[in-house]
Amino acid sequence: MQTFKDALENALRLVLSLDANVVEYAQRTLLIALVSTLIASLIGIPVGMFIAERRFPGKRAVVTLLNTLLAVPTVAVGLLVYTLLSRNGPLGSWELLFTVPGIIIGEVLLIVPIVTAFTVTAVARTDRDVRKTALTLGANSRQALWIVFRESRFGVLAAVIAAFGRVVSEVGVAMIVGGNADEFTRTLTTATVQNVDMGNFALALALGLVLLAISLSVNVLFQYFQGGGHQ
Amino acid sequence: MYRLALFTTALLFGASAAAQEVLTLATTTSTDNSGLLAAIHPDFERSTGIRVKVIAKGTGASLQLGRDGNADVVLVHARAKEDEFIEAGFGTMRRDVMANDFVVVGPSADPAGARFATSASGALERIVAADHLFLSRGDGSGTHLKEQQIWRHAAVPTKTDTRSFVAGGRPTQFTSTRPAKGRYISIGQGMGKTIIMATERQAYTLVDRGTYYAFLLADPPRTDLAVVCEGDRMLANPYGVIAVNPKTHPNVNFAAAKKYIEWITSARVQGMIGRFRIDGKTLFHPAHESSH
Amino acid sequence: MTHRFLLEGVVRRFRQTRSRHKIEALRIEQFAVRRGEILAVVGPNGSGKSTLLEAMAFLARPDEGRVLLDGQDVWATGRQLAARRRCPMLLQKTVLFGTSVLHNVMYGLRVRGMARAEARRRALKTLAIVGMDSLAHRASGELSGGQRQRISLARLLALEPETLLLDEPTAHVDFVNEQLIEEAIRDLHRRLGTTVILASHNLRQAKTLADRVITLVDGSPIPGTMDNLFTGSLARDGDEVVFRDESGPTFRFPPEAVRSEEDGTLPLDKETVQIAIDADRLLLEAVTDQEQAALAGTIASVRRRGDRCRLRIHFATGRGLHAEMTRADYGRLGLNLDTTVAVTFGPGAVRVFPTGG
């Protein structure tokens, strides 16, 4: 049996020697996170700004719903997307089950509420007075919207980073929708789970270390931008 | 820039060239965890240009992937379930591929004295009698089905758990047999996880020889459990390959599945399976060894 | 057409927090602002000063009525963006954008489509006027409260507007900044003849800056000037109603002088109420001996305008009251600068407003 110290030593060796598997999973994970965060931002930021800016009936219910969706378990999203993408599911003809684009669909569903809800908070925090000030200075409504966005940019960026971090660290969607197929859909988290299952703790730990490094960097960025861009 | 685009496409679609044909194989964790597939699949890719996407689950889950049309071909080890699958029209072209056998493993000191039993069922009887912990995969896998078969032959009272759920729009029942007394934990995990847990808890469990060797002979070893029962005819573990029926699921890649079945049962690949060893130990016996 | 603004039947309602009920914040039958005048709007907190200014800044369409700018019904003709750009407003709450000081001042010019270089030149010039050119490249977050207020004013001055709306321009700044800001407003008015509308609860400021002062109460201008505003508490002593505040004089009002704006009952023994003593309804009488009168002071200043005149009465306690009367009455009563007068409160002279509304 392997001691923790041995495992840690081997893990560090794997990371430092840029083990081909570790690098491949890290690249795939980052790509999935980047693409899904990009898509989710393109959806979530405008929707969040709309919700924060406009008054409409049921607004409070929508915000409550968004905040509830923040807590949806990843496996629930994974299962939902699995059922949709399964060949006998409604989107079966797309043939995206067990593919990276399939995972991205799941991750986007998972993080759109995060981007949206955090954007609503960030914009609502700045909105009223900034918008009004811009209007008194002669901005048209488009210009006013833009300055509101600019003034809440750190909060919005924090939303995007939080979403990115969520994708990197989650395992439910990646495992259920991706299926952990080697060379196709294996990510840092699914590979970690699999290697724990196989008792390959050194590799699992190496993957865990990479995950930790990514999460840590993401968190530092998040804190930085949450604090308004200055420490 | 072009290289970056190519690289991105490769990562996105999991292929070195975006348009490469892919075959989805649903198989058991035991074949995947032993390292056998990783050893032989490059040959298939070289000779056919088709890449194999391996989704490793239990036998039950793998057959379900076939039933839903989410896999093109399945490689499993539970003959009764396989026949059911084919009769229901989900599978076709079943071939025997190979066999290994199950072993009962437990703490090397063998506190239950299972080593002295003359049969697999006898070994389990002793474990119950000694009130020692037994771990069951409990996931409807081939190994789990085999374990239940042994319990039914053992001279210990058993009970049946039934869970009802809906699968593919039909109400389905999942029944499992387990001893009515003794310390028995059903964990609902794959083969690897079960060995790890059994090792941690120093429990007895049923494991296929391939996965057991892969864990025992790893460097450093990932288990210190010892074989306490082997060789009983009931412990035989034949693997079969089945193409998912294109009549039921027209979308499946039947042509590739057919090629895969022909390839894995070919004399050359059967020889490769027979030669696959971990630390000099043969893990799988090819089904067509003598006939070719 | 000498009116810059003409408001007719303007009503604005707001939804109360956590309620479906709407309250009326502004109701203006008719109200005009002459071109080139400096007008001060005073009144108790929540009397609708900001809402009135926002209506003239075209920030939101009134629920009823029309707002004419130079004779044109702005909302009816859909020209609100152009109108808003002609009537920039300093909001009560100072918000600087999270960029440099210079970019803040350039903002209004840039949204009007002015080229960057030209906007930059104008902004730097304006910063020099408010004495802030040395801070042009600072981040707005690094400024003090007074500096922030000067920058937010500079943002408007850079536009060289023909109309300027100022909501409490010196509410939260120290004396030096207050002087600087007032001087900048005067300078703009002198140079460009800008029409300035100023909401303030600083009566000294309203008096010294403005050509005309109007008083808003409950969203409507009230006749006469009612600029003797005090904040304190009311109590009853026998028949009399006694007003006290922290620093100023104690006033004792006869019961018929006091009317409550709410529902007729007086908010007695409340923490804070606001009272306004109508300068038109003070009764003055020249006396030779201060001891004879319950409340007596001396006439510290007299301003004559048209057929009316406006007095400032100083009390020994340090505070004072404004009184207004016709010049005929002034002469008839034999008043003069430094005359000692006994002050009594006529019927309905004192209005009481519960604060926080």
XYZ file of C-alpha atoms in Angstrom, chain A residues 55 60 129-141 143-144 147 150-151 153, chain C residues 54 59 81 84-85 88-89 91 93 95-99 107-108 111-112 155-156 159:
42
model
C -39.023 46.700 -14.103
C -38.710 39.274 -7.864
C -27.545 56.435 -9.530
C -24.967 55.773 -12.236
C -27.669 55.493 -14.846
C -29.411 58.615 -13.601
C -26.139 60.536 -13.505
C -25.357 59.526 -17.087
C -28.809 60.665 -18.172
C -28.405 64.061 -16.491
C -25.130 64.451 -18.378
C -26.923 63.853 -21.672
C -26.395 60.156 -22.336
C -28.979 58.440 -24.505
C -30.378 55.160 -23.197
C -24.934 55.189 -23.689
C -26.429 55.017 -20.196
C -21.770 53.173 -18.603
C -18.706 49.655 -17.417
C -19.236 50.686 -13.821
C -17.517 45.522 -14.901
C -36.005 66.062 -12.281
C -35.404 62.403 -16.534
C -33.159 63.438 -25.395
C -32.303 66.516 -21.501
C -29.055 67.516 -23.162
C -28.188 69.020 -17.396
C -28.723 68.438 -13.703
C -28.130 65.156 -8.661
C -26.280 62.101 -4.695
C -21.774 59.729 -8.428
C -18.441 59.868 -10.191
C -17.702 57.215 -12.792
C -14.849 54.857 -11.973
C -12.458 56.501 -14.411
C -18.222 62.349 -20.403
C -21.043 64.768 -21.161
C -21.879 61.476 -25.366
C -22.841 64.568 -27.373
C -18.930 67.854 -15.475
C -21.919 70.127 -15.973
C -21.167 71.559 -21.158
